[in-house]
């Protein structure tokens, strides 16, 4: 995309990041120049197959975990505990983003024998064939406050701005204005929430917090939805437990590839930045009472009448 076209989109430079990041608004979502280009190309060119399985999310809501779990489930008969690529590659390199891998950065074609693809695109901006092919969509979301804190740290580390130099209250205010990666956050969730109501058999919605509190149930649910259910024998043999352990935060954090490697899908970013704390409720250390009140009120307003409840 040339700069002249880019200049036609609304833009916002994040002052809390010392001006290192500019976001552009397209079809009601905000993203970086690179992801915007990739997103538009994917939207125009990606041809979904009915067998494809889309892993969708707003950033910082559990994408890395969902990619790891889905990959481990789908490839469990191809690889074993010691040969799985998850030991040597970031989950982001195991399941590519359509806005990142296929039409920019080397233009690598999709592997037609591998069903998983991922995207941060909002539901209404997905390539048309995702809907018309009736392929399956898994969406993960997370409570807004932890998503805000995770978003804050990820961006500030990716753009090398220290915590002292990056005022959290400014990042918070921006998020509340709807300006965040692939935000407005509430619109992103609501898009997929409505899709689930319209096409329940094609869309599975997962909550990060539910997965943390009862991972066995949700891994089984995910496998079943994707069309890769666990047999009773597999369950007895510990296959489900092994997948959960393999994809756990603790295990992924301790792998060399995630300690020192960089993801091919986003060459600027170190893999370790995708694995920070994974703590439910980390927001309490960052939010003042006023911030808590403001975001709760805002989310109540945005979600009112939709039936969607965020923790
Ligand atoms: P992305 O959209 O940039 O890929 P995403 O994976 O959605 O990021 O979110 C990162 C969050 O998921 C981090 O949360 P935190 O900042 O609150 O710590 C990260 O720690 C958490 N996370 C990553 N992998 C796992 C995992 N295997 N289990 C649980 N949480 C995880």
JSON list of C-alpha atoms in Angstrom, two decimals, residues 153-256:
[
{"chain": "A", "resi": 153, "resn": "UNK", "atom": "CA", "xyz": [3.07, -4.38, 28.60]},
{"chain": "A", "resi": 154, "resn": "UNK", "atom": "CA", "xyz": [3.26, -6.10, 25.24]},
{"chain": "A", "resi": 155, "resn": "UNK", "atom": "CA", "xyz": [3.35, -2.86, 23.28]},
{"chain": "A", "resi": 156, "resn": "UNK", "atom": "CA", "xyz": [5.70, -1.06, 25.62]},
{"chain": "A", "resi": 157, "resn": "UNK", "atom": "CA", "xyz": [8.16, -3.98, 25.54]},
{"chain": "A", "resi": 158, "resn": "UNK", "atom": "CA", "xyz": [7.83, -4.45, 21.78]},
{"chain": "A", "resi": 159, "resn": "UNK", "atom": "CA", "xyz": [8.56, -0.74, 21.28]},
{"chain": "A", "resi": 160, "resn": "UNK", "atom": "CA", "xyz": [11.21, -0.70, 24.00]},
{"chain": "A", "resi": 161, "resn": "UNK", "atom": "CA", "xyz": [9.63, 1.91, 26.24]},
{"chain": "A", "resi": 162, "resn": "UNK", "atom": "CA", "xyz": [10.28, 1.46, 29.97]},
{"chain": "A", "resi": 163, "resn": "UNK", "atom": "CA", "xyz": [7.40, 1.26, 32.43]},
{"chain": "A", "resi": 164, "resn": "UNK", "atom": "CA", "xyz": [8.48, 4.61, 33.95]},
{"chain": "A", "resi": 165, "resn": "UNK", "atom": "CA", "xyz": [8.26, 6.25, 30.53]},
{"chain": "A", "resi": 166, "resn": "UNK", "atom": "CA", "xyz": [4.92, 4.69, 29.56]},
{"chain": "A", "resi": 167, "resn": "UNK", "atom": "CA", "xyz": [2.11, 6.11, 31.73]},
{"chain": "A", "resi": 168, "resn": "UNK", "atom": "CA", "xyz": [-0.45, 3.37, 32.30]},
{"chain": "A", "resi": 169, "resn": "UNK", "atom": "CA", "xyz": [-3.29, 5.88, 32.75]},
{"chain": "A", "resi": 170, "resn": "UNK", "atom": "CA", "xyz": [-2.73, 7.21, 29.23]},
{"chain": "A", "resi": 171, "resn": "UNK", "atom": "CA", "xyz": [-2.71, 3.72, 27.76]},
{"chain": "A", "resi": 172, "resn": "UNK", "atom": "CA", "xyz": [-5.89, 2.99, 29.70]},
{"chain": "A", "resi": 173, "resn": "UNK", "atom": "CA", "xyz": [-7.63, 6.13, 28.40]},
{"chain": "A", "resi": 174, "resn": "UNK", "atom": "CA", "xyz": [-6.74, 5.28, 24.82]},
{"chain": "A", "resi": 175, "resn": "UNK", "atom": "CA", "xyz": [-8.13, 1.78, 25.24]},
{"chain": "A", "resi": 176, "resn": "UNK", "atom": "CA", "xyz": [-11.35, 3.23, 26.65]},
{"chain": "A", "resi": 177, "resn": "UNK", "atom": "CA", "xyz": [-11.62, 5.45, 23.56]},
{"chain": "A", "resi": 178, "resn": "UNK", "atom": "CA", "xyz": [-11.60, 2.27, 21.51]},
{"chain": "A", "resi": 179, "resn": "UNK", "atom": "CA", "xyz": [-8.04, 2.82, 20.28]},
{"chain": "A", "resi": 180, "resn": "UNK", "atom": "CA", "xyz": [-6.10, -0.42, 20.75]},
{"chain": "A", "resi": 181, "resn": "UNK", "atom": "CA", "xyz": [-4.73, -3.11, 18.45]},
{"chain": "A", "resi": 182, "resn": "UNK", "atom": "CA", "xyz": [-7.79, -4.44, 16.56]},
{"chain": "A", "resi": 183, "resn": "UNK", "atom": "CA", "xyz": [-10.00, -2.42, 18.93]},
{"chain": "A", "resi": 184, "resn": "UNK", "atom": "CA", "xyz": [-12.49, -1.17, 19.90]},
{"chain": "A", "resi": 185, "resn": "UNK", "atom": "CA", "xyz": [-12.15, -4.22, 22.12]},
{"chain": "A", "resi": 186, "resn": "UNK", "atom": "CA", "xyz": [-15.90, -4.51, 22.82]},
{"chain": "A", "resi": 187, "resn": "UNK", "atom": "CA", "xyz": [-16.77, -4.36, 19.11]},
{"chain": "A", "resi": 188, "resn": "UNK", "atom": "CA", "xyz": [-14.30, -7.15, 18.39]},
{"chain": "A", "resi": 189, "resn": "UNK", "atom": "CA", "xyz": [-15.92, -9.44, 20.95]},
{"chain": "A", "resi": 190, "resn": "UNK", "atom": "CA", "xyz": [-19.45, -8.45, 19.98]},
{"chain": "A", "resi": 191, "resn": "UNK", "atom": "CA", "xyz": [-18.81, -9.19, 16.31]},
{"chain": "A", "resi": 192, "resn": "UNK", "atom": "CA", "xyz": [-17.99, -12.82, 17.06]},
{"chain": "A", "resi": 193, "resn": "UNK", "atom": "CA", "xyz": [-20.65, -13.02, 19.77]},
{"chain": "A", "resi": 194, "resn": "UNK", "atom": "CA", "xyz": [-23.32, -12.08, 17.25]},
{"chain": "A", "resi": 195, "resn": "UNK", "atom": "CA", "xyz": [-21.86, -14.55, 14.74]},
{"chain": "A", "resi": 196, "resn": "UNK", "atom": "CA", "xyz": [-22.22, -17.27, 17.37]},
{"chain": "A", "resi": 197, "resn": "UNK", "atom": "CA", "xyz": [-25.88, -16.36, 17.83]},
{"chain": "A", "resi": 198, "resn": "UNK", "atom": "CA", "xyz": [-26.48, -16.41, 14.06]},
{"chain": "A", "resi": 199, "resn": "UNK", "atom": "CA", "xyz": [-24.43, -19.51, 13.22]},
{"chain": "A", "resi": 200, "resn": "UNK", "atom": "CA", "xyz": [-24.10, -21.48, 16.48]},
{"chain": "A", "resi": 201, "resn": "UNK", "atom": "CA", "xyz": [-22.89, -24.69, 14.86]},
{"chain": "A", "resi": 202, "resn": "UNK", "atom": "CA", "xyz": [-19.96, -22.91, 13.17]},
{"chain": "A", "resi": 203, "resn": "UNK", "atom": "CA", "xyz": [-18.68, -20.78, 16.02]},
{"chain": "A", "resi": 204, "resn": "UNK", "atom": "CA", "xyz": [-17.20, -21.84, 19.35]},
{"chain": "A", "resi": 205, "resn": "UNK", "atom": "CA", "xyz": [-16.54, -19.11, 21.89]},
{"chain": "A", "resi": 206, "resn": "UNK", "atom": "CA", "xyz": [-14.01, -19.69, 24.66]},
{"chain": "A", "resi": 207, "resn": "UNK", "atom": "CA", "xyz": [-13.25, -17.52, 27.69]},
{"chain": "A", "resi": 208, "resn": "UNK", "atom": "CA", "xyz": [-9.64, -17.32, 28.84]},
{"chain": "A", "resi": 209, "resn": "UNK", "atom": "CA", "xyz": [-10.66, -17.38, 32.51]},
{"chain": "A", "resi": 210, "resn": "UNK", "atom": "CA", "xyz": [-12.91, -20.43, 32.06]},
{"chain": "A", "resi": 211, "resn": "UNK", "atom": "CA", "xyz": [-10.05, -22.24, 30.37]},
{"chain": "A", "resi": 212, "resn": "UNK", "atom": "CA", "xyz": [-7.73, -21.41, 33.24]},
{"chain": "A", "resi": 213, "resn": "UNK", "atom": "CA", "xyz": [-10.17, -22.76, 35.81]},
{"chain": "A", "resi": 214, "resn": "UNK", "atom": "CA", "xyz": [-11.23, -25.93, 33.95]},
{"chain": "A", "resi": 215, "resn": "UNK", "atom": "CA", "xyz": [-8.82, -26.65, 31.14]},
{"chain": "A", "resi": 216, "resn": "UNK", "atom": "CA", "xyz": [-9.71, -30.36, 30.77]},
{"chain": "A", "resi": 217, "resn": "UNK", "atom": "CA", "xyz": [-13.33, -29.59, 29.91]},
{"chain": "A", "resi": 218, "resn": "UNK", "atom": "CA", "xyz": [-12.40, -26.89, 27.40]},
{"chain": "A", "resi": 219, "resn": "UNK", "atom": "CA", "xyz": [-9.64, -28.84, 25.68]},
{"chain": "A", "resi": 220, "resn": "UNK", "atom": "CA", "xyz": [-12.13, -31.67, 25.12]},
{"chain": "A", "resi": 221, "resn": "UNK", "atom": "CA", "xyz": [-14.74, -29.21, 23.91]},
{"chain": "A", "resi": 222, "resn": "UNK", "atom": "CA", "xyz": [-12.23, -27.59, 21.54]},
{"chain": "A", "resi": 223, "resn": "UNK", "atom": "CA", "xyz": [-11.14, -30.97, 20.14]},
{"chain": "A", "resi": 224, "resn": "UNK", "atom": "CA", "xyz": [-14.73, -32.05, 19.61]},
{"chain": "A", "resi": 225, "resn": "UNK", "atom": "CA", "xyz": [-15.74, -28.80, 17.94]},
{"chain": "A", "resi": 226, "resn": "UNK", "atom": "CA", "xyz": [-12.77, -28.91, 15.58]},
{"chain": "A", "resi": 227, "resn": "UNK", "atom": "CA", "xyz": [-13.69, -32.46, 14.56]},
{"chain": "A", "resi": 228, "resn": "UNK", "atom": "CA", "xyz": [-10.78, -34.13, 16.39]},
{"chain": "A", "resi": 229, "resn": "UNK", "atom": "CA", "xyz": [-12.51, -35.60, 19.49]},
{"chain": "A", "resi": 230, "resn": "UNK", "atom": "CA", "xyz": [-10.51, -37.64, 21.99]},
{"chain": "A", "resi": 231, "resn": "UNK", "atom": "CA", "xyz": [-11.41, -41.31, 22.24]},
{"chain": "A", "resi": 232, "resn": "UNK", "atom": "CA", "xyz": [-11.99, -42.89, 25.65]},
{"chain": "A", "resi": 233, "resn": "UNK", "atom": "CA", "xyz": [-8.76, -44.79, 25.15]},
{"chain": "A", "resi": 234, "resn": "UNK", "atom": "CA", "xyz": [-6.79, -41.65, 24.43]},
{"chain": "A", "resi": 235, "resn": "UNK", "atom": "CA", "xyz": [-8.23, -40.06, 27.53]},
{"chain": "A", "resi": 236, "resn": "UNK", "atom": "CA", "xyz": [-7.25, -43.10, 29.62]},
{"chain": "A", "resi": 237, "resn": "UNK", "atom": "CA", "xyz": [-3.74, -43.09, 28.15]},
{"chain": "A", "resi": 238, "resn": "UNK", "atom": "CA", "xyz": [-3.27, -39.49, 29.29]},
{"chain": "A", "resi": 239, "resn": "UNK", "atom": "CA", "xyz": [-3.27, -37.86, 25.83]},
{"chain": "A", "resi": 240, "resn": "UNK", "atom": "CA", "xyz": [-5.46, -34.98, 27.02]},
{"chain": "A", "resi": 241, "resn": "UNK", "atom": "CA", "xyz": [-3.25, -34.34, 30.04]},
{"chain": "A", "resi": 242, "resn": "UNK", "atom": "CA", "xyz": [-0.12, -34.44, 27.91]},
{"chain": "A", "resi": 243, "resn": "UNK", "atom": "CA", "xyz": [-1.51, -31.82, 25.55]},
{"chain": "A", "resi": 244, "resn": "UNK", "atom": "CA", "xyz": [-2.50, -29.60, 28.46]},
{"chain": "A", "resi": 245, "resn": "UNK", "atom": "CA", "xyz": [0.99, -29.89, 29.97]},
{"chain": "A", "resi": 246, "resn": "UNK", "atom": "CA", "xyz": [2.72, -29.29, 26.65]},
{"chain": "A", "resi": 247, "resn": "UNK", "atom": "CA", "xyz": [0.73, -26.10, 26.04]},
{"chain": "A", "resi": 248, "resn": "UNK", "atom": "CA", "xyz": [0.83, -24.81, 29.59]},
{"chain": "A", "resi": 249, "resn": "UNK", "atom": "CA", "xyz": [2.26, -21.39, 30.22]},
{"chain": "A", "resi": 250, "resn": "UNK", "atom": "CA", "xyz": [4.97, -22.88, 32.46]},
{"chain": "A", "resi": 251, "resn": "UNK", "atom": "CA", "xyz": [6.09, -25.36, 29.84]},
{"chain": "A", "resi": 252, "resn": "UNK", "atom": "CA", "xyz": [6.08, -22.91, 26.92]},
{"chain": "A", "resi": 253, "resn": "UNK", "atom": "CA", "xyz": [7.96, -20.28, 28.98]},
{"chain": "A", "resi": 254, "resn": "UNK", "atom": "CA", "xyz": [10.77, -22.70, 29.69]},
{"chain": "A", "resi": 255, "resn": "UNK", "atom": "CA", "xyz": [11.44, -23.72, 26.10]},
{"chain": "A", "resi": 256, "resn": "UNK", "atom": "CA", "xyz": [14.53, -22.18, 24.55]}
]
